[in-house]
Coordinates of C-alpha atoms and ligand atoms in Angstrom, one line a residue:
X19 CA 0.0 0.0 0.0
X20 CA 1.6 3.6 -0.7
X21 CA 2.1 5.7 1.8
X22 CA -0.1 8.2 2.6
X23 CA 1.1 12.0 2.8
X24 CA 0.7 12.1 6.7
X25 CA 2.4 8.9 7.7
X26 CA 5.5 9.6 5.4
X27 CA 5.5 12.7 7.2
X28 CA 5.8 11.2 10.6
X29 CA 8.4 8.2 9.6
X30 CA 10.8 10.1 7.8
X31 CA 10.6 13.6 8.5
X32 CA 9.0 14.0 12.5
X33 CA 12.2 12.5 13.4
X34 CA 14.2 14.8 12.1
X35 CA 12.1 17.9 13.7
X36 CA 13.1 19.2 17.2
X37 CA 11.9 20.7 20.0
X38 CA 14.6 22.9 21.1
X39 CA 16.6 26.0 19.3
X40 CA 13.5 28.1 19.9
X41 CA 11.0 25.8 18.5
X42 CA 7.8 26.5 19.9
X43 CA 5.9 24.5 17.7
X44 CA 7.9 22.0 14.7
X45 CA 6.3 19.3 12.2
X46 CA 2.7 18.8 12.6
X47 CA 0.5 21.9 12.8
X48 CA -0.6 24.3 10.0
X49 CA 2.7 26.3 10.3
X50 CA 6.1 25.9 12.5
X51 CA 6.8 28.9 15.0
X52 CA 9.8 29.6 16.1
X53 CA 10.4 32.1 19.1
X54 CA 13.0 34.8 18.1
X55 CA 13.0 37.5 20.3
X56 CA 11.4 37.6 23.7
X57 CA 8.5 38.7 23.1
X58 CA 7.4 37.7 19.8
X59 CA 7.7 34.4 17.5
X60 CA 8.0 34.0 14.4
X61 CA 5.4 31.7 12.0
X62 CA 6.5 29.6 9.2
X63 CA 4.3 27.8 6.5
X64 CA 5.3 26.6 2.9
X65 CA 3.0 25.1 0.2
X66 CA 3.6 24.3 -3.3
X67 CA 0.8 24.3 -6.1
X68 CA 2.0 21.5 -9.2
X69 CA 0.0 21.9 -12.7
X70 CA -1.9 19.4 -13.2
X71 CA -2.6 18.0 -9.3
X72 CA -3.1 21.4 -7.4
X73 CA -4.7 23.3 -10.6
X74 CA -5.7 22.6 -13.9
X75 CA -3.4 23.7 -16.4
X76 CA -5.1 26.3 -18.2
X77 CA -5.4 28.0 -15.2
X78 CA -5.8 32.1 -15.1
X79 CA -2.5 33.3 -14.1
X80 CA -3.8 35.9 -12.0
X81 CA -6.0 33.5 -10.0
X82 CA -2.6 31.4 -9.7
X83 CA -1.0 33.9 -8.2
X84 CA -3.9 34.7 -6.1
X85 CA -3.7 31.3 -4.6
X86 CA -0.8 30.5 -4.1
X87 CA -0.4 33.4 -2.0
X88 CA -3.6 32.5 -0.4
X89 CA -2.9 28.8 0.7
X90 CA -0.9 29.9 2.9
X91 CA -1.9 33.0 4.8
X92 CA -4.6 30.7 5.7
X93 CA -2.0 28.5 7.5
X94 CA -0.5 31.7 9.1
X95 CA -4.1 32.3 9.8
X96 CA -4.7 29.6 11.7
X97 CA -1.9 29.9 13.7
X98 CA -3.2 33.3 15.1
X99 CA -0.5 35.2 13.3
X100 CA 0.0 38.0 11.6
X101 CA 1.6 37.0 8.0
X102 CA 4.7 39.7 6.9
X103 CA 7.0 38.2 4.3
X104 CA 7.0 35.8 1.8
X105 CA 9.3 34.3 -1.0
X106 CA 8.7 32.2 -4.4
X107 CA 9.8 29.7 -5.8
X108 CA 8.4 29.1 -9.7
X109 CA 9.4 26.6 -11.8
X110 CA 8.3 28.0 -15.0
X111 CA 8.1 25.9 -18.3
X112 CA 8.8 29.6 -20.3
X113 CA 8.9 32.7 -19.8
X114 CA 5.7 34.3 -21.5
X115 CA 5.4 38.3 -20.2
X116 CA 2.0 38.3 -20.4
X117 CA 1.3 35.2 -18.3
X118 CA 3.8 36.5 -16.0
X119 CA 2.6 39.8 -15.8
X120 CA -1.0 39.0 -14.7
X121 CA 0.6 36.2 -12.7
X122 CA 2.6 39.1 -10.6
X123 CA -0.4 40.8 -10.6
X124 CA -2.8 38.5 -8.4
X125 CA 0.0 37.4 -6.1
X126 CA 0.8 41.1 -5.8
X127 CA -3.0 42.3 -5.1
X128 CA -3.7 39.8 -2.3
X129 CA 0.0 40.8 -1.2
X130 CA -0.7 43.9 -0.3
X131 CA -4.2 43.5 0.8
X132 CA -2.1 41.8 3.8
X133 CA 0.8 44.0 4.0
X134 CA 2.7 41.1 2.9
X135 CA 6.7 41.6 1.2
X136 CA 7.5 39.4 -1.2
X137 CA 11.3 39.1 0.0
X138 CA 12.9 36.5 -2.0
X139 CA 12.6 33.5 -3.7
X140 CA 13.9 31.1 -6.9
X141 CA 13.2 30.6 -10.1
X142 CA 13.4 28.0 -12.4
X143 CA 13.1 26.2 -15.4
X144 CA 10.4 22.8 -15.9
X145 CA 7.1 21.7 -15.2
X146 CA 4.9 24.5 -13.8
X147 CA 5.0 24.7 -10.6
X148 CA 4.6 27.7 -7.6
X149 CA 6.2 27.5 -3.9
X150 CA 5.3 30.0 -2.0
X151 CA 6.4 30.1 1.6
X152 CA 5.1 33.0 4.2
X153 CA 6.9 34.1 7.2
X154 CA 4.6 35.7 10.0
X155 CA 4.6 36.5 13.9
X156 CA 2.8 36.5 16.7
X157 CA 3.3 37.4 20.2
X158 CA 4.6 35.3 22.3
X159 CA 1.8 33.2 24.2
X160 CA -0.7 34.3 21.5
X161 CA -0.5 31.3 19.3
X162 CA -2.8 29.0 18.7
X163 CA -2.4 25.1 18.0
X164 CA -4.2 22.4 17.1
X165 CA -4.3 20.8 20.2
X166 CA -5.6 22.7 22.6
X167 CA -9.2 21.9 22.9
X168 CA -10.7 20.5 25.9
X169 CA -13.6 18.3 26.3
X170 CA -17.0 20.6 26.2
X171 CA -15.4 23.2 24.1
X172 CA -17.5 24.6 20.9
X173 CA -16.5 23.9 17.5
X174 CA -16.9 26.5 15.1
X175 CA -16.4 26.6 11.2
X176 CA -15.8 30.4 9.5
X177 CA -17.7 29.9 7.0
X178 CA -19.7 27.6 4.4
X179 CA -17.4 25.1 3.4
X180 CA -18.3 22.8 -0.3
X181 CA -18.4 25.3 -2.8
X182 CA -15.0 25.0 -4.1
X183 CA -15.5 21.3 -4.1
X184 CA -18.2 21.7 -6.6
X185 CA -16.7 24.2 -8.4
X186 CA -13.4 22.2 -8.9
X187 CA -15.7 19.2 -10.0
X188 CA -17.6 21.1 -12.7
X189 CA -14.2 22.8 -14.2
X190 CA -12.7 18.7 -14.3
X191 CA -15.9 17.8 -16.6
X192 CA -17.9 16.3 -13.8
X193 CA -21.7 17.8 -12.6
X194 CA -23.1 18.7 -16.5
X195 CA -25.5 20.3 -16.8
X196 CA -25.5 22.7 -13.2
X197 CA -24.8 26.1 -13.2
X198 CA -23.1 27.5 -10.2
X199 CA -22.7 30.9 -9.1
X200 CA -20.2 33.0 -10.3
X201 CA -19.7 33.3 -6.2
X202 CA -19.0 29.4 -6.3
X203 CA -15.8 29.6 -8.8
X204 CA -14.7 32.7 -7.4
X205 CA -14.0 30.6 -4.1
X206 CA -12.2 28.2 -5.2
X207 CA -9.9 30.6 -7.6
X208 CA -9.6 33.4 -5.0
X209 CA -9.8 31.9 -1.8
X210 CA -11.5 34.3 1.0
X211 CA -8.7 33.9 3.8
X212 CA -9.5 34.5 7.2
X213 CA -6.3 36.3 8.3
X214 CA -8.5 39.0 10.2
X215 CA -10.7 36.4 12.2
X216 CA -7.0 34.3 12.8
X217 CA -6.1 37.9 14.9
X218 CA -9.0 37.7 17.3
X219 CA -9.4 34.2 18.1
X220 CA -6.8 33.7 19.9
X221 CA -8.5 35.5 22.8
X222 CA -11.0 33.1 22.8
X223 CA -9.9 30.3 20.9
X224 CA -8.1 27.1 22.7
X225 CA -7.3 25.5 19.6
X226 CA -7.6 25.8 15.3
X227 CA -7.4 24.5 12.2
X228 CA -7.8 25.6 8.4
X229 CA -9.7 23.6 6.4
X230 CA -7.3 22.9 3.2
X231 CA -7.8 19.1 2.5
X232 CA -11.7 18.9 3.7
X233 CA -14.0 19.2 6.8
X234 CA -14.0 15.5 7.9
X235 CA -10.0 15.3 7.3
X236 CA -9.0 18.8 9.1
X237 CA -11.2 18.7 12.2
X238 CA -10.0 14.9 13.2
X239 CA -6.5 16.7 13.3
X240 CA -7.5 19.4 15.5
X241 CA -9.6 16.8 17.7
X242 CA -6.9 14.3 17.3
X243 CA -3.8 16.6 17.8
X244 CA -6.4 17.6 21.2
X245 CA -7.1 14.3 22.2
X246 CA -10.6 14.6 22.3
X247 CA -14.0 13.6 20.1
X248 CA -17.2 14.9 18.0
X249 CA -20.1 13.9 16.8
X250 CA -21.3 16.1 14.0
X251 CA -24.6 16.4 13.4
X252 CA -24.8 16.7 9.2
X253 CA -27.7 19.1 9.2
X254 CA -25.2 21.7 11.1
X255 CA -22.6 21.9 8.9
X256 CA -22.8 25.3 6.7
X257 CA -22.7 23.8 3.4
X258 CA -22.9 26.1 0.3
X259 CA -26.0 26.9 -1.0
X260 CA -24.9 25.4 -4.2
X261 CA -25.7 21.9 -3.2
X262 CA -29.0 22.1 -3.2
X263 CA -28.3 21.7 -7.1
X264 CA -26.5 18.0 -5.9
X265 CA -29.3 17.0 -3.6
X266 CA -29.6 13.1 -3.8
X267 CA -26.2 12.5 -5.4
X268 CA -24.1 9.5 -4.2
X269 CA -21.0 11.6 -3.3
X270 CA -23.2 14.6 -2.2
X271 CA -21.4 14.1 1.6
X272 CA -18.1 13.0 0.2
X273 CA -17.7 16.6 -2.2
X274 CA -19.0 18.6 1.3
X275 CA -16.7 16.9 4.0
X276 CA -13.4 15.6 1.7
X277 CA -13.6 17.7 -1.3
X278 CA -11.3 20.1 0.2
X279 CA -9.8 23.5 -0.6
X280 CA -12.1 25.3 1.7
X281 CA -9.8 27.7 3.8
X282 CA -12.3 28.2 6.7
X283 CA -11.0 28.1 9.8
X284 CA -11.9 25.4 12.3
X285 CA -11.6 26.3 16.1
X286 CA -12.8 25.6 19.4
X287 CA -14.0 27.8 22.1
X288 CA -14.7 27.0 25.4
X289 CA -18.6 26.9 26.4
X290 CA -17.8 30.1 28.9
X291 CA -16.7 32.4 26.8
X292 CA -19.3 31.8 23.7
X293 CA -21.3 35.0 24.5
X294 CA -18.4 37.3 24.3
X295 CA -16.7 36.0 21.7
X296 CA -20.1 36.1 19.3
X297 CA -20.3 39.6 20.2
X298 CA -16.7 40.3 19.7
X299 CA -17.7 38.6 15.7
X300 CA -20.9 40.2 15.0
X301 CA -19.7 42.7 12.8
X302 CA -17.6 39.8 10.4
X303 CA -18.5 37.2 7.8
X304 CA -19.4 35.3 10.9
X305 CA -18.4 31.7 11.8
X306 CA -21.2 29.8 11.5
X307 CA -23.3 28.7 14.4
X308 CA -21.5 26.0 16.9
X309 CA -20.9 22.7 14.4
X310 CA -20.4 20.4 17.4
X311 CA -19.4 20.4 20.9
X312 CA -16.3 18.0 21.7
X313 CA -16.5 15.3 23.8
X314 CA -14.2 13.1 25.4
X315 CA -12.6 10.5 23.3
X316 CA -13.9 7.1 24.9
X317 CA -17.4 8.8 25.1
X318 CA -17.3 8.5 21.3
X319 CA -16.1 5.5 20.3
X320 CA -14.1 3.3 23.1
X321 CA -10.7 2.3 22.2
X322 CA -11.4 3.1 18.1
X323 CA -9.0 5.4 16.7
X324 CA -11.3 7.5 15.2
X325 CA -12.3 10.8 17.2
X326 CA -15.2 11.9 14.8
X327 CA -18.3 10.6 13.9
X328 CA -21.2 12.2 11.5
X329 CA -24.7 11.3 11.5
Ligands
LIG464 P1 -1.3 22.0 5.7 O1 -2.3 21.1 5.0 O2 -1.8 22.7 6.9 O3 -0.5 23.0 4.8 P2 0.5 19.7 5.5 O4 -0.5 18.6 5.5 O5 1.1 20.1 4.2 O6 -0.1 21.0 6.3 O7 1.7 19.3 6.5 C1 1.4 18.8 7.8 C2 2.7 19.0 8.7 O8 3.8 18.3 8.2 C3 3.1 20.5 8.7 O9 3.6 20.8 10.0 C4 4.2 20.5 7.7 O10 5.2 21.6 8.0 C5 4.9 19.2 7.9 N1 5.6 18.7 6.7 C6 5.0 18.3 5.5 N2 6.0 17.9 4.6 C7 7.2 17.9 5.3 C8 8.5 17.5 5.0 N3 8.9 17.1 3.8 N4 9.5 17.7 5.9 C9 9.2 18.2 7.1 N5 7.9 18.6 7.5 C10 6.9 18.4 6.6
LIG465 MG1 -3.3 23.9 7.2

């Protein structure tokens, strides 16, 4: 059987990771932080985007840009950081101007939307393909994990999570015949990060997540990484309104929960501090209503491995 993504992760690159020279928090979470000055710490994610896997290749070059940008403030995001720099790497198969230009262009626009400099980077010649990596901080005993969420805390979700699913479906040939919303595609070409939301949590927050590879995948690693349980009740998850056009299909749960490239947050709040911290939101695109409350693991499922269950 191959190997999946995370286990390769833990058997041959966990044990290289370490927990001292300032490493607050290593291989494992949505971004690394180091701490580098007394008071503050710094916030490290990476992701690359390959033609053909991560897009399709006839993809906008301004929407590349966009994303690849994007990817990964939602990692700094979820770390309660603020992001600050950035490099690129692109591995470019030519060098066409015009793609280039409108390339720049998108990366550039969410850039600066975020006060984000671009400070280095590499670039190359093969296969398209973008790494972007952002640096960010926080102050220190501000950041937020994956695993701090006790049992009883609230689990909330930032947003309607699906859409991009869908949309990434239709644009592969699949679903003929629906039209989505010109909303639908613009959320899975320009991702809506929450970087602003990521800056007030962590008053409240005991523990987050952004959802990049699904619902279902990306809140078992915040309740895992926690070491506590959910049941998720389907009818509470904010699903985009565009699956009422997918009502009755076989993989209708399977496009919602694992179709991924969401990049909602996922966090937990403890049960006392609910009231203030959906005041402190009311203003925002507010996080949905609670999804689930957490429970603890063996009053889910025993000795099972699994820490979430929908129904
Ligand atoms: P995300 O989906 O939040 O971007 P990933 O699933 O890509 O996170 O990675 C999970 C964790 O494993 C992260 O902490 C990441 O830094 C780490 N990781 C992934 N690949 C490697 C690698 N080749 N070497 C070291 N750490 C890695
Ligand atoms: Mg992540």
């Amino acid at each position: 059987m191959p190997l999946r993504e995370f286990d390769l992760i833990d058997r041959y690159f966990s044990p290289i990771g370490s927990s001292e020279n300032g490493v607050l928090c290593g291989i494992g979470d949505d971004a690394a932080v180091v701490q580098v000055a007394d008071d503050e710490d710094l916030v490290v994610c990476v992701d690359t985007l390959v033609s053909g896997v991560h897009f399709f290749s006839d993809v906008q070059p301004y929407d590349l840009g966009y994303k690849s940008l994007a990817v990964n403030l939602s990692d700094i995001a979820a770390m309660a950081a603020k992001p600050r720099w950035a490099t690129l790497s692109l591995t470019l198969p030519e060098a066409n101007e015009d793609w280039l230009g409108k390339f720049a262009e998108g990366f550039s626009d969410l850039a600066a939307e975020h006060n984000v400099s671009l400070i280095g980077g590499d670039t190359t010649k093969g296969p398209l393909s973008v790494s972007v990596q952002v640096l960010g901080s926080v102050k220190s005993g501000r950041l937020l994990k994956r695993s701090g969420a006790r049992a009883g805390d609230l689990i909330y979700v930032s947003g309607d999570i699906g859409g991009p699913a869908l949309a990434c479906r239709q644009l592969g040939g699949g679903l003929q015949g629906l039209t989505l919303s010109e909303t639908t595609y613009q959320r899975f070409h320009r991702p809506q990060v929450r970087v602003d939301l990521g800056q007030i949590i962590p008053e409240y927050a005991s523990a987050a997540i952004d959802i990049s590879d699904g619902l279902a995948a990306d809140i078992e690693h915040l309740l895992k990484a926690s070491g506590v349980g959910a049941r998720i009740q389907t009818d509470k998850i904010p699903l985009s309104k565009s699956f009422e056009l997918i009502k009755g299909q076989p993989d209708y749960w399977q496009l919602a929960l694992a179709g991924g490239d969401d990049y909602e947050l996922c966090f937990s709040i403890p049960e006392d501090l609910q009231k203030d911290f959906e005041g402190r939101v009311n203003d925002l695109p507010m996080p949905a209503p609670v999804l689930a409350r957490s429970v603890k693991k063996r009053e889910l499922y025993g000795k099972q491995k699994q820490v979430t269950r929908f129904r």
